[in-house]
């Protein structure tokens, strides 16, 4: 098995990564299993934050590492919350508080103008000092609903409405969400390259 450290302590992300990559002969090790703490996300872009997290996990584990930074970009808010999606309403906030603030900021904006997208950038770091980490980026287009709908998923999923499916991301079965989501699509790009990447290490 090819050991790769996942630079995340987020149980939802760990579940998604593991489920999607389980067939690829990859032993995905959450950094929490190695007592690797989260590193402050001081970057100004999804790419910068992903590199910071992957490099830290690789340095402290002496193994290849994979990390993602993801969030939601709302056009009516000039792309916010973006890289601050997880801490939109404060450093010690939760999904409920973040969704509540998003609805408040979009109050009065017509539904058809509440366009948004989830974005995910995944970085694969063969070693902590590797000069050219591999970067995989994808997005998922939708609209912000006017109230929360659905019990599946996490984050902004109950507000992320998919016009073509006439439901929110939180109403999708897990397998369908994984095939459509920003993270699922970015991971598929990673999968296409993984064997060549491992061979080149």
PDB file of C-alpha atoms in Angstrom:
ATOM      1  CA  UNK A   1       0.000   0.000   0.000  1.00  0.00           C
ATOM      2  CA  UNK A   2       1.187   3.538  -0.768  1.00  0.00           C
ATOM      3  CA  UNK A   3       1.086   5.605   2.410  1.00  0.00           C
ATOM      4  CA  UNK A   4      -0.115   9.203   2.112  1.00  0.00           C
ATOM      5  CA  UNK A   5      -0.907  11.524   5.007  1.00  0.00           C
ATOM      6  CA  UNK A   6      -4.157  13.462   4.750  1.00  0.00           C
ATOM      7  CA  UNK A   7      -3.515  16.913   6.200  1.00  0.00           C
ATOM      8  CA  UNK A   8      -6.892  17.359   7.834  1.00  0.00           C
ATOM      9  CA  UNK A   9      -8.551  16.760  11.196  1.00  0.00           C
ATOM     10  CA  UNK A  10     -12.011  17.390   9.728  1.00  0.00           C
ATOM     11  CA  UNK A  11     -13.973  14.141  10.119  1.00  0.00           C
ATOM     12  CA  UNK A  12     -16.238  14.987   7.172  1.00  0.00           C
ATOM     13  CA  UNK A  13     -13.295  15.543   4.819  1.00  0.00           C
ATOM     14  CA  UNK A  14     -11.530  12.420   6.070  1.00  0.00           C
ATOM     15  CA  UNK A  15     -14.661  10.411   5.291  1.00  0.00           C
ATOM     16  CA  UNK A  16     -14.998  11.849   1.773  1.00  0.00           C
ATOM     17  CA  UNK A  17     -11.312  11.367   0.887  1.00  0.00           C
ATOM     18  CA  UNK A  18     -11.246   7.817   2.243  1.00  0.00           C
ATOM     19  CA  UNK A  19     -14.442   6.790   0.467  1.00  0.00           C
ATOM     20  CA  UNK A  20     -13.319   8.122  -2.912  1.00  0.00           C
ATOM     21  CA  UNK A  21      -9.709   6.894  -2.759  1.00  0.00           C
ATOM     22  CA  UNK A  22     -10.337   3.501  -1.123  1.00  0.00           C
ATOM     23  CA  UNK A  23     -10.003   1.581  -4.411  1.00  0.00           C
ATOM     24  CA  UNK A  24      -6.655   3.063  -5.386  1.00  0.00           C
ATOM     25  CA  UNK A  25      -4.317   0.961  -3.228  1.00  0.00           C
ATOM     26  CA  UNK A  26      -3.657   4.011  -1.069  1.00  0.00           C
ATOM     27  CA  UNK A  27      -3.213   3.825   2.683  1.00  0.00           C
ATOM     28  CA  UNK A  28      -4.623   7.235   3.566  1.00  0.00           C
ATOM     29  CA  UNK A  29      -3.526   8.213   7.063  1.00  0.00           C
ATOM     30  CA  UNK A  30      -5.323  11.149   8.729  1.00  0.00           C
ATOM     31  CA  UNK A  31      -2.753  13.440  10.327  1.00  0.00           C
ATOM     32  CA  UNK A  32      -4.587  13.110  13.643  1.00  0.00           C
ATOM     33  CA  UNK A  33      -3.486   9.450  13.730  1.00  0.00           C
ATOM     34  CA  UNK A  34       0.108  10.724  13.800  1.00  0.00           C
ATOM     35  CA  UNK A  35      -0.604  13.501  16.320  1.00  0.00           C
ATOM     36  CA  UNK A  36       0.050  16.174  13.714  1.00  0.00           C
ATOM     37  CA  UNK A  37      -1.772  19.390  14.665  1.00  0.00           C
ATOM     38  CA  UNK A  38      -3.542  21.720  12.268  1.00  0.00           C
ATOM     39  CA  UNK A  39      -1.355  24.521  10.970  1.00  0.00           C
ATOM     40  CA  UNK A  40      -2.675  28.116  10.797  1.00  0.00           C
ATOM     41  CA  UNK A  41      -4.124  28.847   7.359  1.00  0.00           C
ATOM     42  CA  UNK A  42      -2.318  32.114   6.672  1.00  0.00           C
ATOM     43  CA  UNK A  43      -2.430  31.939   2.880  1.00  0.00           C
ATOM     44  CA  UNK A  44      -4.510  34.303   0.782  1.00  0.00           C
ATOM     45  CA  UNK A  45      -5.654  31.683  -1.733  1.00  0.00           C
ATOM     46  CA  UNK A  46      -6.912  28.100  -1.675  1.00  0.00           C
ATOM     47  CA  UNK A  47      -3.633  26.997  -3.291  1.00  0.00           C
ATOM     48  CA  UNK A  48      -1.452  28.696  -0.687  1.00  0.00           C
ATOM     49  CA  UNK A  49      -3.388  27.186   2.220  1.00  0.00           C
ATOM     50  CA  UNK A  50      -3.329  23.697   0.681  1.00  0.00           C
ATOM     51  CA  UNK A  51       0.436  23.884   0.203  1.00  0.00           C
ATOM     52  CA  UNK A  52       0.952  25.065   3.792  1.00  0.00           C
ATOM     53  CA  UNK A  53      -1.087  22.146   5.161  1.00  0.00           C
ATOM     54  CA  UNK A  54       0.435  19.477   2.913  1.00  0.00           C
ATOM     55  CA  UNK A  55       4.004  20.654   3.538  1.00  0.00           C
ATOM     56  CA  UNK A  56       3.478  20.664   7.314  1.00  0.00           C
ATOM     57  CA  UNK A  57       2.014  17.136   7.314  1.00  0.00           C
ATOM     58  CA  UNK A  58       4.797  15.825   5.094  1.00  0.00           C
ATOM     59  CA  UNK A  59       7.505  17.475   7.204  1.00  0.00           C
ATOM     60  CA  UNK A  60       6.199  16.051  10.483  1.00  0.00           C
ATOM     61  CA  UNK A  61       5.438  12.575   9.122  1.00  0.00           C
ATOM     62  CA  UNK A  62       8.291  12.140   6.627  1.00  0.00           C
ATOM     63  CA  UNK A  63       5.671  10.821   4.198  1.00  0.00           C
ATOM     64  CA  UNK A  64       3.964  12.174   1.082  1.00  0.00           C
ATOM     65  CA  UNK A  65       0.946  14.292   1.990  1.00  0.00           C
ATOM     66  CA  UNK A  66      -2.268  15.480   0.426  1.00  0.00           C
ATOM     67  CA  UNK A  67      -4.280  18.493   1.545  1.00  0.00           C
ATOM     68  CA  UNK A  68      -7.208  20.494   0.330  1.00  0.00           C
ATOM     69  CA  UNK A  69      -8.544  23.934   0.928  1.00  0.00           C
ATOM     70  CA  UNK A  70     -12.113  24.513  -0.083  1.00  0.00           C
ATOM     71  CA  UNK A  71     -14.922  26.962   0.400  1.00  0.00           C
ATOM     72  CA  UNK A  72     -17.884  28.680  -1.135  1.00  0.00           C
ATOM     73  CA  UNK A  73     -17.738  31.790  -3.309  1.00  0.00           C
ATOM     74  CA  UNK A  74     -20.888  33.907  -3.558  1.00  0.00           C
ATOM     75  CA  UNK A  75     -20.994  36.322  -6.484  1.00  0.00           C
ATOM     76  CA  UNK A  76     -23.312  38.836  -4.771  1.00  0.00           C
ATOM     77  CA  UNK A  77     -20.740  39.046  -1.952  1.00  0.00           C
ATOM     78  CA  UNK A  78     -17.794  39.577  -4.313  1.00  0.00           C
ATOM     79  CA  UNK A  79     -16.580  36.015  -3.803  1.00  0.00           C
ATOM     80  CA  UNK A  80     -16.913  35.897  -0.040  1.00  0.00           C
ATOM     81  CA  UNK A  81     -16.600  33.951   2.175  1.00  0.00           C
ATOM     82  CA  UNK A  82     -14.024  32.134  -0.036  1.00  0.00           C
ATOM     83  CA  UNK A  83     -10.982  30.958   1.895  1.00  0.00           C
ATOM     84  CA  UNK A  84     -12.656  32.081   5.114  1.00  0.00           C
ATOM     85  CA  UNK A  85     -15.686  29.806   4.625  1.00  0.00           C
ATOM     86  CA  UNK A  86     -14.987  27.589   7.638  1.00  0.00           C
ATOM     87  CA  UNK A  87     -14.517  30.580   9.949  1.00  0.00           C
ATOM     88  CA  UNK A  88     -16.914  32.975   8.245  1.00  0.00           C
ATOM     89  CA  UNK A  89     -18.713  34.010  11.427  1.00  0.00           C
ATOM     90  CA  UNK A  90     -15.670  33.831  13.708  1.00  0.00           C
ATOM     91  CA  UNK A  91     -12.709  31.651  14.642  1.00  0.00           C
ATOM     92  CA  UNK A  92     -14.768  29.424  16.956  1.00  0.00           C
ATOM     93  CA  UNK A  93     -17.896  29.283  14.821  1.00  0.00           C
ATOM     94  CA  UNK A  94     -19.828  26.280  13.505  1.00  0.00           C
ATOM     95  CA  UNK A  95     -21.855  25.396  10.411  1.00  0.00           C
ATOM     96  CA  UNK A  96     -25.061  26.742  11.941  1.00  0.00           C
ATOM     97  CA  UNK A  97     -23.541  30.145  12.648  1.00  0.00           C
ATOM     98  CA  UNK A  98     -21.911  30.336   9.213  1.00  0.00           C
ATOM     99  CA  UNK A  99     -25.132  29.494   7.385  1.00  0.00           C
ATOM    100  CA  UNK A 100     -27.089  31.970   9.485  1.00  0.00           C
ATOM    101  CA  UNK A 101     -24.643  34.771   8.635  1.00  0.00           C
ATOM    102  CA  UNK A 102     -24.702  33.915   4.928  1.00  0.00           C
ATOM    103  CA  UNK A 103     -28.489  34.088   4.845  1.00  0.00           C
ATOM    104  CA  UNK A 104     -28.385  37.422   6.682  1.00  0.00           C
ATOM    105  CA  UNK A 105     -25.870  38.920   4.236  1.00  0.00           C
ATOM    106  CA  UNK A 106     -27.964  37.779   1.259  1.00  0.00           C
ATOM    107  CA  UNK A 107     -31.240  39.040   2.712  1.00  0.00           C
ATOM    108  CA  UNK A 108     -33.235  40.895   0.059  1.00  0.00           C
ATOM    109  CA  UNK A 109     -31.181  39.568  -2.870  1.00  0.00           C
ATOM    110  CA  UNK A 110     -33.393  37.764  -5.436  1.00  0.00           C
ATOM    111  CA  UNK A 111     -32.896  34.017  -5.700  1.00  0.00           C
ATOM    112  CA  UNK A 112     -31.723  34.157  -9.317  1.00  0.00           C
ATOM    113  CA  UNK A 113     -28.914  36.529  -8.325  1.00  0.00           C
ATOM    114  CA  UNK A 114     -27.625  34.320  -5.516  1.00  0.00           C
ATOM    115  CA  UNK A 115     -25.196  32.463  -7.786  1.00  0.00           C
ATOM    116  CA  UNK A 116     -22.342  30.701  -6.049  1.00  0.00           C
ATOM    117  CA  UNK A 117     -19.851  27.909  -6.364  1.00  0.00           C
ATOM    118  CA  UNK A 118     -18.026  25.529  -4.136  1.00  0.00           C
ATOM    119  CA  UNK A 119     -14.312  25.456  -4.944  1.00  0.00           C
ATOM    120  CA  UNK A 120     -11.707  22.893  -3.954  1.00  0.00           C
ATOM    121  CA  UNK A 121      -7.953  22.929  -4.471  1.00  0.00           C
ATOM    122  CA  UNK A 122      -6.055  19.750  -3.667  1.00  0.00           C
ATOM    123  CA  UNK A 123      -2.276  19.698  -3.321  1.00  0.00           C
ATOM    124  CA  UNK A 124      -0.135  16.565  -3.355  1.00  0.00           C
ATOM    125  CA  UNK A 125       3.295  17.003  -1.772  1.00  0.00           C
ATOM    126  CA  UNK A 126       5.685  14.067  -2.459  1.00  0.00           C
ATOM    127  CA  UNK A 127       8.001  15.450   0.249  1.00  0.00           C
ATOM    128  CA  UNK A 128       7.995  18.546   2.417  1.00  0.00           C
ATOM    129  CA  UNK A 129      10.710  20.259   0.354  1.00  0.00           C
ATOM    130  CA  UNK A 130       9.477  19.212  -3.083  1.00  0.00           C
ATOM    131  CA  UNK A 131       9.743  22.229  -5.440  1.00  0.00           C
ATOM    132  CA  UNK A 132       6.756  21.378  -7.642  1.00  0.00           C
ATOM    133  CA  UNK A 133       3.753  20.086  -5.701  1.00  0.00           C
ATOM    134  CA  UNK A 134       0.906  18.759  -7.835  1.00  0.00           C
ATOM    135  CA  UNK A 135      -2.221  20.924  -7.827  1.00  0.00           C
ATOM    136  CA  UNK A 136      -5.756  19.818  -8.703  1.00  0.00           C
ATOM    137  CA  UNK A 137      -8.596  22.338  -8.760  1.00  0.00           C
ATOM    138  CA  UNK A 138     -12.322  22.008  -9.388  1.00  0.00           C
ATOM    139  CA  UNK A 139     -15.594  23.801  -8.704  1.00  0.00           C
ATOM    140  CA  UNK A 140     -19.332  23.101  -8.378  1.00  0.00           C
ATOM    141  CA  UNK A 141     -21.861  25.695  -9.546  1.00  0.00           C
ATOM    142  CA  UNK A 142     -25.152  26.429  -7.808  1.00  0.00           C
ATOM    143  CA  UNK A 143     -27.298  29.020  -6.038  1.00  0.00           C
ATOM    144  CA  UNK A 144     -27.747  29.950  -2.388  1.00  0.00           C
ATOM    145  CA  UNK A 145     -31.206  28.908  -1.197  1.00  0.00           C
ATOM    146  CA  UNK A 146     -33.319  31.216   0.932  1.00  0.00           C
ATOM    147  CA  UNK A 147     -33.457  28.708   3.803  1.00  0.00           C
ATOM    148  CA  UNK A 148     -31.723  25.501   4.819  1.00  0.00           C
ATOM    149  CA  UNK A 149     -33.021  22.303   3.185  1.00  0.00           C
ATOM    150  CA  UNK A 150     -31.772  18.746   3.797  1.00  0.00           C
ATOM    151  CA  UNK A 151     -29.966  16.811   6.498  1.00  0.00           C
ATOM    152  CA  UNK A 152     -27.034  15.246   4.643  1.00  0.00           C
ATOM    153  CA  UNK A 153     -23.608  16.726   4.062  1.00  0.00           C
ATOM    154  CA  UNK A 154     -21.996  19.488   6.091  1.00  0.00           C
ATOM    155  CA  UNK A 155     -20.930  23.107   5.877  1.00  0.00           C
ATOM    156  CA  UNK A 156     -23.059  25.107   3.452  1.00  0.00           C
ATOM    157  CA  UNK A 157     -24.637  22.014   1.852  1.00  0.00           C
ATOM    158  CA  UNK A 158     -28.175  22.779   3.177  1.00  0.00           C
ATOM    159  CA  UNK A 159     -28.012  26.167   1.403  1.00  0.00           C
ATOM    160  CA  UNK A 160     -26.251  25.094  -1.808  1.00  0.00           C
ATOM    161  CA  UNK A 161     -29.067  24.657  -4.326  1.00  0.00           C
ATOM    162  CA  UNK A 162     -28.558  22.731  -7.566  1.00  0.00           C
ATOM    163  CA  UNK A 163     -31.037  23.965 -10.215  1.00  0.00           C
ATOM    164  CA  UNK A 164     -30.542  20.989 -12.526  1.00  0.00           C
ATOM    165  CA  UNK A 165     -31.415  18.560  -9.716  1.00  0.00           C
ATOM    166  CA  UNK A 166     -33.956  20.809  -7.985  1.00  0.00           C
ATOM    167  CA  UNK A 167     -32.482  20.133  -4.540  1.00  0.00           C
ATOM    168  CA  UNK A 168     -29.664  21.205  -2.247  1.00  0.00           C
ATOM    169  CA  UNK A 169     -26.380  19.358  -1.782  1.00  0.00           C
ATOM    170  CA  UNK A 170     -27.690  18.288   1.636  1.00  0.00           C
ATOM    171  CA  UNK A 171     -30.514  16.364  -0.032  1.00  0.00           C
ATOM    172  CA  UNK A 172     -28.219  14.217  -2.182  1.00  0.00           C
ATOM    173  CA  UNK A 173     -27.206  10.658  -1.292  1.00  0.00           C
ATOM    174  CA  UNK A 174     -23.536  10.523  -0.308  1.00  0.00           C
ATOM    175  CA  UNK A 175     -22.468   8.564  -3.398  1.00  0.00           C
ATOM    176  CA  UNK A 176     -24.141  11.043  -5.754  1.00  0.00           C
ATOM    177  CA  UNK A 177     -22.671  14.019  -3.941  1.00  0.00           C
ATOM    178  CA  UNK A 178     -19.182  12.518  -4.151  1.00  0.00           C
ATOM    179  CA  UNK A 179     -19.518  12.143  -7.920  1.00  0.00           C
ATOM    180  CA  UNK A 180     -20.698  15.735  -8.453  1.00  0.00           C
ATOM    181  CA  UNK A 181     -18.980  17.787  -5.780  1.00  0.00           C
ATOM    182  CA  UNK A 182     -16.009  20.119  -6.090  1.00  0.00           C
ATOM    183  CA  UNK A 183     -13.949  17.848  -3.838  1.00  0.00           C
ATOM    184  CA  UNK A 184     -15.038  14.696  -5.627  1.00  0.00           C
ATOM    185  CA  UNK A 185     -14.079  16.133  -9.020  1.00  0.00           C
ATOM    186  CA  UNK A 186     -10.710  17.414  -7.744  1.00  0.00           C
ATOM    187  CA  UNK A 187      -9.990  13.999  -6.238  1.00  0.00           C
ATOM    188  CA  UNK A 188     -10.797  12.344  -9.566  1.00  0.00           C
ATOM    189  CA  UNK A 189      -8.157  14.567 -11.189  1.00  0.00           C
ATOM    190  CA  UNK A 190      -5.736  13.436  -8.490  1.00  0.00           C
ATOM    191  CA  UNK A 191      -6.642   9.785  -9.115  1.00  0.00           C
ATOM    192  CA  UNK A 192      -5.771  10.086 -12.803  1.00  0.00           C
ATOM    193  CA  UNK A 193      -2.235  11.092 -11.882  1.00  0.00           C
ATOM    194  CA  UNK A 194      -1.578   9.133  -8.689  1.00  0.00           C
ATOM    195  CA  UNK A 195       0.198   6.123 -10.153  1.00  0.00           C
ATOM    196  CA  UNK A 196       2.537   8.259 -12.240  1.00  0.00           C
ATOM    197  CA  UNK A 197       3.155  10.541  -9.256  1.00  0.00           C
ATOM    198  CA  UNK A 198       3.998   7.616  -6.976  1.00  0.00           C
ATOM    199  CA  UNK A 199       6.257   6.109  -9.628  1.00  0.00           C
ATOM    200  CA  UNK A 200       8.178   9.402  -9.867  1.00  0.00           C
ATOM    201  CA  UNK A 201       8.848   9.730  -6.137  1.00  0.00           C
TER     202      UNK A 201
END
